[in-house]
């Protein structure tokens, strides 16, 4: 048996085990909060697009901003309540909300870009395009949100 290989395997095993243990519940909770946010985006997009007859370009951005603010509150008080940095002051919450909104623009811009491409080239409605775009945006949002908003290391 080659003893030089064993430490590398043990190192990777320990790394993988720590990664899974550290991130087992949080991504599930984050995705549940994201799902609530997603439903809210869909609801607001539907209302703005169908009932208020706003053009797609006008209907989608406020839908995302409203839903992201509600998603932040869920993540702040449920997903990350036992991890990361949480100052008790209102200003701390406002700062994290602003970071969350700003960082979420990266994932949101991915989702919106994909949504518009699907709408422009394939005629998919904004609701279907948002489902596909959100699937691409999730990993970016999770990693960057945990690091930037709450200073939580996911790796």
mmCIF file with all atom_site columns, C-alpha atoms in Angstrom:
data_model
loop_
_atom_site.group_PDB
_atom_site.id
_atom_site.type_symbol
_atom_site.label_atom_id
_atom_site.label_alt_id
_atom_site.label_comp_id
_atom_site.label_asym_id
_atom_site.label_entity_id
_atom_site.label_seq_id
_atom_site.pdbx_PDB_ins_code
_atom_site.Cartn_x
_atom_site.Cartn_y
_atom_site.Cartn_z
_atom_site.occupancy
_atom_site.B_iso_or_equiv
_atom_site.pdbx_formal_charge
_atom_site.auth_seq_id
_atom_site.auth_comp_id
_atom_site.auth_asym_id
_atom_site.auth_atom_id
_atom_site.pdbx_PDB_model_num
ATOM 1   C CA . UNK A 1 1   ? 0.000   0.000  0.000   1.00 0.00 ? 1   UNK A CA 1
ATOM 2   C CA . UNK A 1 2   ? 1.345   3.396  -1.001  1.00 0.00 ? 2   UNK A CA 1
ATOM 3   C CA . UNK A 1 3   ? 1.281   5.613  2.107   1.00 0.00 ? 3   UNK A CA 1
ATOM 4   C CA . UNK A 1 4   ? 1.815   8.821  0.149   1.00 0.00 ? 4   UNK A CA 1
ATOM 5   C CA . UNK A 1 5   ? -1.621  8.472  -1.487  1.00 0.00 ? 5   UNK A CA 1
ATOM 6   C CA . UNK A 1 6   ? -3.525  7.944  1.761   1.00 0.00 ? 6   UNK A CA 1
ATOM 7   C CA . UNK A 1 7   ? -3.055  11.450 3.235   1.00 0.00 ? 7   UNK A CA 1
ATOM 8   C CA . UNK A 1 8   ? -4.334  13.029 0.031   1.00 0.00 ? 8   UNK A CA 1
ATOM 9   C CA . UNK A 1 9   ? -7.410  10.808 0.091   1.00 0.00 ? 9   UNK A CA 1
ATOM 10  C CA . UNK A 1 10  ? -7.951  11.520 3.764   1.00 0.00 ? 10  UNK A CA 1
ATOM 11  C CA . UNK A 1 11  ? -7.509  15.233 3.115   1.00 0.00 ? 11  UNK A CA 1
ATOM 12  C CA . UNK A 1 12  ? -10.076 15.208 0.331   1.00 0.00 ? 12  UNK A CA 1
ATOM 13  C CA . UNK A 1 13  ? -12.430 13.055 2.394   1.00 0.00 ? 13  UNK A CA 1
ATOM 14  C CA . UNK A 1 14  ? -12.182 15.448 5.335   1.00 0.00 ? 14  UNK A CA 1
ATOM 15  C CA . UNK A 1 15  ? -12.669 18.427 3.006   1.00 0.00 ? 15  UNK A CA 1
ATOM 16  C CA . UNK A 1 16  ? -15.734 16.851 1.362   1.00 0.00 ? 16  UNK A CA 1
ATOM 17  C CA . UNK A 1 17  ? -17.179 15.826 4.729   1.00 0.00 ? 17  UNK A CA 1
ATOM 18  C CA . UNK A 1 18  ? -16.695 19.330 6.168   1.00 0.00 ? 18  UNK A CA 1
ATOM 19  C CA . UNK A 1 19  ? -18.188 20.907 3.032   1.00 0.00 ? 19  UNK A CA 1
ATOM 20  C CA . UNK A 1 20  ? -21.299 18.741 3.266   1.00 0.00 ? 20  UNK A CA 1
ATOM 21  C CA . UNK A 1 21  ? -21.711 19.156 7.037   1.00 0.00 ? 21  UNK A CA 1
ATOM 22  C CA . UNK A 1 22  ? -21.171 22.905 6.836   1.00 0.00 ? 22  UNK A CA 1
ATOM 23  C CA . UNK A 1 23  ? -23.606 23.353 3.973   1.00 0.00 ? 23  UNK A CA 1
ATOM 24  C CA . UNK A 1 24  ? -26.171 20.608 4.388   1.00 0.00 ? 24  UNK A CA 1
ATOM 25  C CA . UNK A 1 25  ? -29.119 22.620 5.663   1.00 0.00 ? 25  UNK A CA 1
ATOM 26  C CA . UNK A 1 26  ? -28.297 26.187 4.669   1.00 0.00 ? 26  UNK A CA 1
ATOM 27  C CA . UNK A 1 27  ? -28.580 25.714 0.868   1.00 0.00 ? 27  UNK A CA 1
ATOM 28  C CA . UNK A 1 28  ? -31.914 23.963 1.365   1.00 0.00 ? 28  UNK A CA 1
ATOM 29  C CA . UNK A 1 29  ? -33.173 26.792 3.552   1.00 0.00 ? 29  UNK A CA 1
ATOM 30  C CA . UNK A 1 30  ? -31.744 29.367 1.138   1.00 0.00 ? 30  UNK A CA 1
ATOM 31  C CA . UNK A 1 31  ? -33.452 27.658 -1.788  1.00 0.00 ? 31  UNK A CA 1
ATOM 32  C CA . UNK A 1 32  ? -36.746 27.589 0.130   1.00 0.00 ? 32  UNK A CA 1
ATOM 33  C CA . UNK A 1 33  ? -36.440 31.335 0.770   1.00 0.00 ? 33  UNK A CA 1
ATOM 34  C CA . UNK A 1 34  ? -35.505 31.716 -2.872  1.00 0.00 ? 34  UNK A CA 1
ATOM 35  C CA . UNK A 1 35  ? -38.553 29.719 -3.890  1.00 0.00 ? 35  UNK A CA 1
ATOM 36  C CA . UNK A 1 36  ? -40.771 32.100 -1.911  1.00 0.00 ? 36  UNK A CA 1
ATOM 37  C CA . UNK A 1 37  ? -38.990 34.994 -3.609  1.00 0.00 ? 37  UNK A CA 1
ATOM 38  C CA . UNK A 1 38  ? -39.426 33.262 -6.956  1.00 0.00 ? 38  UNK A CA 1
ATOM 39  C CA . UNK A 1 39  ? -43.168 32.847 -6.378  1.00 0.00 ? 39  UNK A CA 1
ATOM 40  C CA . UNK A 1 40  ? -43.389 36.522 -5.472  1.00 0.00 ? 40  UNK A CA 1
ATOM 41  C CA . UNK A 1 41  ? -41.493 37.511 -8.626  1.00 0.00 ? 41  UNK A CA 1
ATOM 42  C CA . UNK A 1 42  ? -43.890 35.405 -10.656 1.00 0.00 ? 42  UNK A CA 1
ATOM 43  C CA . UNK A 1 43  ? -46.901 36.905 -8.876  1.00 0.00 ? 43  UNK A CA 1
ATOM 44  C CA . UNK A 1 44  ? -45.771 40.508 -9.303  1.00 0.00 ? 44  UNK A CA 1
ATOM 45  C CA . UNK A 1 45  ? -44.686 39.898 -12.917 1.00 0.00 ? 45  UNK A CA 1
ATOM 46  C CA . UNK A 1 46  ? -48.074 38.366 -13.649 1.00 0.00 ? 46  UNK A CA 1
ATOM 47  C CA . UNK A 1 47  ? -49.921 41.275 -12.044 1.00 0.00 ? 47  UNK A CA 1
ATOM 48  C CA . UNK A 1 48  ? -47.782 43.952 -13.693 1.00 0.00 ? 48  UNK A CA 1
ATOM 49  C CA . UNK A 1 49  ? -47.719 42.235 -17.109 1.00 0.00 ? 49  UNK A CA 1
ATOM 50  C CA . UNK A 1 50  ? -51.296 40.955 -17.369 1.00 0.00 ? 50  UNK A CA 1
ATOM 51  C CA . UNK A 1 51  ? -53.448 43.143 -15.129 1.00 0.00 ? 51  UNK A CA 1
ATOM 52  C CA . UNK A 1 52  ? -51.636 46.457 -15.373 1.00 0.00 ? 52  UNK A CA 1
ATOM 53  C CA . UNK A 1 53  ? -50.610 45.825 -19.012 1.00 0.00 ? 53  UNK A CA 1
ATOM 54  C CA . UNK A 1 54  ? -47.084 47.052 -18.369 1.00 0.00 ? 54  UNK A CA 1
ATOM 55  C CA . UNK A 1 55  ? -44.497 46.109 -20.993 1.00 0.00 ? 55  UNK A CA 1
ATOM 56  C CA . UNK A 1 56  ? -42.125 43.284 -20.084 1.00 0.00 ? 56  UNK A CA 1
ATOM 57  C CA . UNK A 1 57  ? -39.213 45.706 -19.737 1.00 0.00 ? 57  UNK A CA 1
ATOM 58  C CA . UNK A 1 58  ? -41.142 47.719 -17.128 1.00 0.00 ? 58  UNK A CA 1
ATOM 59  C CA . UNK A 1 59  ? -42.870 44.817 -15.325 1.00 0.00 ? 59  UNK A CA 1
ATOM 60  C CA . UNK A 1 60  ? -39.902 42.612 -14.459 1.00 0.00 ? 60  UNK A CA 1
ATOM 61  C CA . UNK A 1 61  ? -37.401 44.841 -12.553 1.00 0.00 ? 61  UNK A CA 1
ATOM 62  C CA . UNK A 1 62  ? -39.761 46.019 -9.768  1.00 0.00 ? 62  UNK A CA 1
ATOM 63  C CA . UNK A 1 63  ? -41.000 42.452 -9.413  1.00 0.00 ? 63  UNK A CA 1
ATOM 64  C CA . UNK A 1 64  ? -37.439 41.311 -8.711  1.00 0.00 ? 64  UNK A CA 1
ATOM 65  C CA . UNK A 1 65  ? -36.675 44.147 -6.293  1.00 0.00 ? 65  UNK A CA 1
ATOM 66  C CA . UNK A 1 66  ? -39.777 43.573 -4.177  1.00 0.00 ? 66  UNK A CA 1
ATOM 67  C CA . UNK A 1 67  ? -39.305 39.816 -4.093  1.00 0.00 ? 67  UNK A CA 1
ATOM 68  C CA . UNK A 1 68  ? -35.589 40.088 -3.232  1.00 0.00 ? 68  UNK A CA 1
ATOM 69  C CA . UNK A 1 69  ? -36.320 42.358 -0.267  1.00 0.00 ? 69  UNK A CA 1
ATOM 70  C CA . UNK A 1 70  ? -38.782 39.807 1.126   1.00 0.00 ? 70  UNK A CA 1
ATOM 71  C CA . UNK A 1 71  ? -36.345 36.978 0.397   1.00 0.00 ? 71  UNK A CA 1
ATOM 72  C CA . UNK A 1 72  ? -33.644 38.868 2.320   1.00 0.00 ? 72  UNK A CA 1
ATOM 73  C CA . UNK A 1 73  ? -35.867 39.048 5.384   1.00 0.00 ? 73  UNK A CA 1
ATOM 74  C CA . UNK A 1 74  ? -36.443 35.295 5.246   1.00 0.00 ? 74  UNK A CA 1
ATOM 75  C CA . UNK A 1 75  ? -32.715 34.625 4.851   1.00 0.00 ? 75  UNK A CA 1
ATOM 76  C CA . UNK A 1 76  ? -31.784 37.129 7.552   1.00 0.00 ? 76  UNK A CA 1
ATOM 77  C CA . UNK A 1 77  ? -34.135 35.800 10.213  1.00 0.00 ? 77  UNK A CA 1
ATOM 78  C CA . UNK A 1 78  ? -34.317 32.112 9.256   1.00 0.00 ? 78  UNK A CA 1
ATOM 79  C CA . UNK A 1 79  ? -31.603 30.812 6.911   1.00 0.00 ? 79  UNK A CA 1
ATOM 80  C CA . UNK A 1 80  ? -28.576 32.506 8.496   1.00 0.00 ? 80  UNK A CA 1
ATOM 81  C CA . UNK A 1 81  ? -29.832 33.265 11.994  1.00 0.00 ? 81  UNK A CA 1
ATOM 82  C CA . UNK A 1 82  ? -27.215 30.997 13.615  1.00 0.00 ? 82  UNK A CA 1
ATOM 83  C CA . UNK A 1 83  ? -24.279 31.795 11.346  1.00 0.00 ? 83  UNK A CA 1
ATOM 84  C CA . UNK A 1 84  ? -22.393 34.733 9.994   1.00 0.00 ? 84  UNK A CA 1
ATOM 85  C CA . UNK A 1 85  ? -22.473 38.360 11.024  1.00 0.00 ? 85  UNK A CA 1
ATOM 86  C CA . UNK A 1 86  ? -25.733 39.815 12.345  1.00 0.00 ? 86  UNK A CA 1
ATOM 87  C CA . UNK A 1 87  ? -25.526 43.145 14.069  1.00 0.00 ? 87  UNK A CA 1
ATOM 88  C CA . UNK A 1 88  ? -28.569 43.826 16.185  1.00 0.00 ? 88  UNK A CA 1
ATOM 89  C CA . UNK A 1 89  ? -29.063 47.388 15.060  1.00 0.00 ? 89  UNK A CA 1
ATOM 90  C CA . UNK A 1 90  ? -31.528 48.518 12.416  1.00 0.00 ? 90  UNK A CA 1
ATOM 91  C CA . UNK A 1 91  ? -28.624 50.034 10.465  1.00 0.00 ? 91  UNK A CA 1
ATOM 92  C CA . UNK A 1 92  ? -26.904 46.649 10.376  1.00 0.00 ? 92  UNK A CA 1
ATOM 93  C CA . UNK A 1 93  ? -30.007 45.064 8.899   1.00 0.00 ? 93  UNK A CA 1
ATOM 94  C CA . UNK A 1 94  ? -30.354 47.910 6.393   1.00 0.00 ? 94  UNK A CA 1
ATOM 95  C CA . UNK A 1 95  ? -26.688 47.551 5.355   1.00 0.00 ? 95  UNK A CA 1
ATOM 96  C CA . UNK A 1 96  ? -27.115 43.809 4.846   1.00 0.00 ? 96  UNK A CA 1
ATOM 97  C CA . UNK A 1 97  ? -30.334 44.419 2.906   1.00 0.00 ? 97  UNK A CA 1
ATOM 98  C CA . UNK A 1 98  ? -28.522 46.842 0.611   1.00 0.00 ? 98  UNK A CA 1
ATOM 99  C CA . UNK A 1 99  ? -25.658 44.360 0.145   1.00 0.00 ? 99  UNK A CA 1
ATOM 100 C CA . UNK A 1 100 ? -28.169 41.589 -0.506  1.00 0.00 ? 100 UNK A CA 1
ATOM 101 C CA . UNK A 1 101 ? -29.995 43.678 -3.098  1.00 0.00 ? 101 UNK A CA 1
ATOM 102 C CA . UNK A 1 102 ? -26.732 44.771 -4.737  1.00 0.00 ? 102 UNK A CA 1
ATOM 103 C CA . UNK A 1 103 ? -25.190 41.297 -4.820  1.00 0.00 ? 103 UNK A CA 1
ATOM 104 C CA . UNK A 1 104 ? -28.459 39.824 -6.020  1.00 0.00 ? 104 UNK A CA 1
ATOM 105 C CA . UNK A 1 105 ? -28.240 42.080 -9.068  1.00 0.00 ? 105 UNK A CA 1
ATOM 106 C CA . UNK A 1 106 ? -25.587 39.717 -10.466 1.00 0.00 ? 106 UNK A CA 1
ATOM 107 C CA . UNK A 1 107 ? -27.864 36.696 -10.276 1.00 0.00 ? 107 UNK A CA 1
ATOM 108 C CA . UNK A 1 108 ? -30.901 38.757 -11.187 1.00 0.00 ? 108 UNK A CA 1
ATOM 109 C CA . UNK A 1 109 ? -29.152 40.185 -14.225 1.00 0.00 ? 109 UNK A CA 1
ATOM 110 C CA . UNK A 1 110 ? -28.332 36.639 -15.334 1.00 0.00 ? 110 UNK A CA 1
ATOM 111 C CA . UNK A 1 111 ? -31.986 35.643 -14.922 1.00 0.00 ? 111 UNK A CA 1
ATOM 112 C CA . UNK A 1 112 ? -33.307 38.756 -16.686 1.00 0.00 ? 112 UNK A CA 1
ATOM 113 C CA . UNK A 1 113 ? -30.798 38.421 -19.537 1.00 0.00 ? 113 UNK A CA 1
ATOM 114 C CA . UNK A 1 114 ? -31.791 34.799 -20.131 1.00 0.00 ? 114 UNK A CA 1
ATOM 115 C CA . UNK A 1 115 ? -35.465 35.704 -19.766 1.00 0.00 ? 115 UNK A CA 1
ATOM 116 C CA . UNK A 1 116 ? -35.220 38.439 -22.411 1.00 0.00 ? 116 UNK A CA 1
ATOM 117 C CA . UNK A 1 117 ? -33.251 36.216 -24.796 1.00 0.00 ? 117 UNK A CA 1
ATOM 118 C CA . UNK A 1 118 ? -35.872 33.512 -24.510 1.00 0.00 ? 118 UNK A CA 1
ATOM 119 C CA . UNK A 1 119 ? -38.624 36.084 -25.012 1.00 0.00 ? 119 UNK A CA 1
ATOM 120 C CA . UNK A 1 120 ? -36.927 37.766 -27.981 1.00 0.00 ? 120 UNK A CA 1
ATOM 121 C CA . UNK A 1 121 ? -35.773 34.645 -29.835 1.00 0.00 ? 121 UNK A CA 1
ATOM 122 C CA . UNK A 1 122 ? -38.355 32.038 -28.875 1.00 0.00 ? 122 UNK A CA 1
ATOM 123 C CA . UNK A 1 123 ? -41.359 34.082 -27.807 1.00 0.00 ? 123 UNK A CA 1
ATOM 124 C CA . UNK A 1 124 ? -41.447 32.474 -24.350 1.00 0.00 ? 124 UNK A CA 1
ATOM 125 C CA . UNK A 1 125 ? -43.556 34.390 -21.883 1.00 0.00 ? 125 UNK A CA 1
ATOM 126 C CA . UNK A 1 126 ? -41.731 36.190 -19.078 1.00 0.00 ? 126 UNK A CA 1
ATOM 127 C CA . UNK A 1 127 ? -43.072 33.670 -16.570 1.00 0.00 ? 127 UNK A CA 1
ATOM 128 C CA . UNK A 1 128 ? -41.441 30.676 -18.306 1.00 0.00 ? 128 UNK A CA 1
ATOM 129 C CA . UNK A 1 129 ? -38.277 32.648 -19.058 1.00 0.00 ? 129 UNK A CA 1
ATOM 130 C CA . UNK A 1 130 ? -37.968 33.549 -15.397 1.00 0.00 ? 130 UNK A CA 1
ATOM 131 C CA . UNK A 1 131 ? -38.102 29.900 -14.360 1.00 0.00 ? 131 UNK A CA 1
ATOM 132 C CA . UNK A 1 132 ? -35.212 29.045 -16.674 1.00 0.00 ? 132 UNK A CA 1
ATOM 133 C CA . UNK A 1 133 ? -33.208 32.178 -15.840 1.00 0.00 ? 133 UNK A CA 1
ATOM 134 C CA . UNK A 1 134 ? -33.600 31.608 -12.105 1.00 0.00 ? 134 UNK A CA 1
ATOM 135 C CA . UNK A 1 135 ? -32.146 28.125 -12.439 1.00 0.00 ? 135 UNK A CA 1
ATOM 136 C CA . UNK A 1 136 ? -28.954 29.610 -13.850 1.00 0.00 ? 136 UNK A CA 1
ATOM 137 C CA . UNK A 1 137 ? -28.788 32.390 -11.254 1.00 0.00 ? 137 UNK A CA 1
ATOM 138 C CA . UNK A 1 138 ? -29.166 30.293 -8.070  1.00 0.00 ? 138 UNK A CA 1
ATOM 139 C CA . UNK A 1 139 ? -25.556 29.095 -7.605  1.00 0.00 ? 139 UNK A CA 1
ATOM 140 C CA . UNK A 1 140 ? -24.158 32.585 -8.161  1.00 0.00 ? 140 UNK A CA 1
ATOM 141 C CA . UNK A 1 141 ? -26.578 34.109 -5.682  1.00 0.00 ? 141 UNK A CA 1
ATOM 142 C CA . UNK A 1 142 ? -26.018 31.477 -2.990  1.00 0.00 ? 142 UNK A CA 1
ATOM 143 C CA . UNK A 1 143 ? -22.246 31.633 -2.947  1.00 0.00 ? 143 UNK A CA 1
ATOM 144 C CA . UNK A 1 144 ? -21.902 35.390 -3.230  1.00 0.00 ? 144 UNK A CA 1
ATOM 145 C CA . UNK A 1 145 ? -24.751 36.170 -0.807  1.00 0.00 ? 145 UNK A CA 1
ATOM 146 C CA . UNK A 1 146 ? -23.317 33.988 1.934   1.00 0.00 ? 146 UNK A CA 1
ATOM 147 C CA . UNK A 1 147 ? -19.840 35.504 1.538   1.00 0.00 ? 147 UNK A CA 1
ATOM 148 C CA . UNK A 1 148 ? -20.729 39.162 0.980   1.00 0.00 ? 148 UNK A CA 1
ATOM 149 C CA . UNK A 1 149 ? -23.850 39.670 3.083   1.00 0.00 ? 149 UNK A CA 1
ATOM 150 C CA . UNK A 1 150 ? -23.226 37.502 6.143   1.00 0.00 ? 150 UNK A CA 1
ATOM 151 C CA . UNK A 1 151 ? -19.488 36.658 5.818   1.00 0.00 ? 151 UNK A CA 1
ATOM 152 C CA . UNK A 1 152 ? -20.267 32.929 5.850   1.00 0.00 ? 152 UNK A CA 1
ATOM 153 C CA . UNK A 1 153 ? -17.674 30.664 4.246   1.00 0.00 ? 153 UNK A CA 1
ATOM 154 C CA . UNK A 1 154 ? -19.425 28.007 2.177   1.00 0.00 ? 154 UNK A CA 1
ATOM 155 C CA . UNK A 1 155 ? -16.236 26.184 1.217   1.00 0.00 ? 155 UNK A CA 1
#
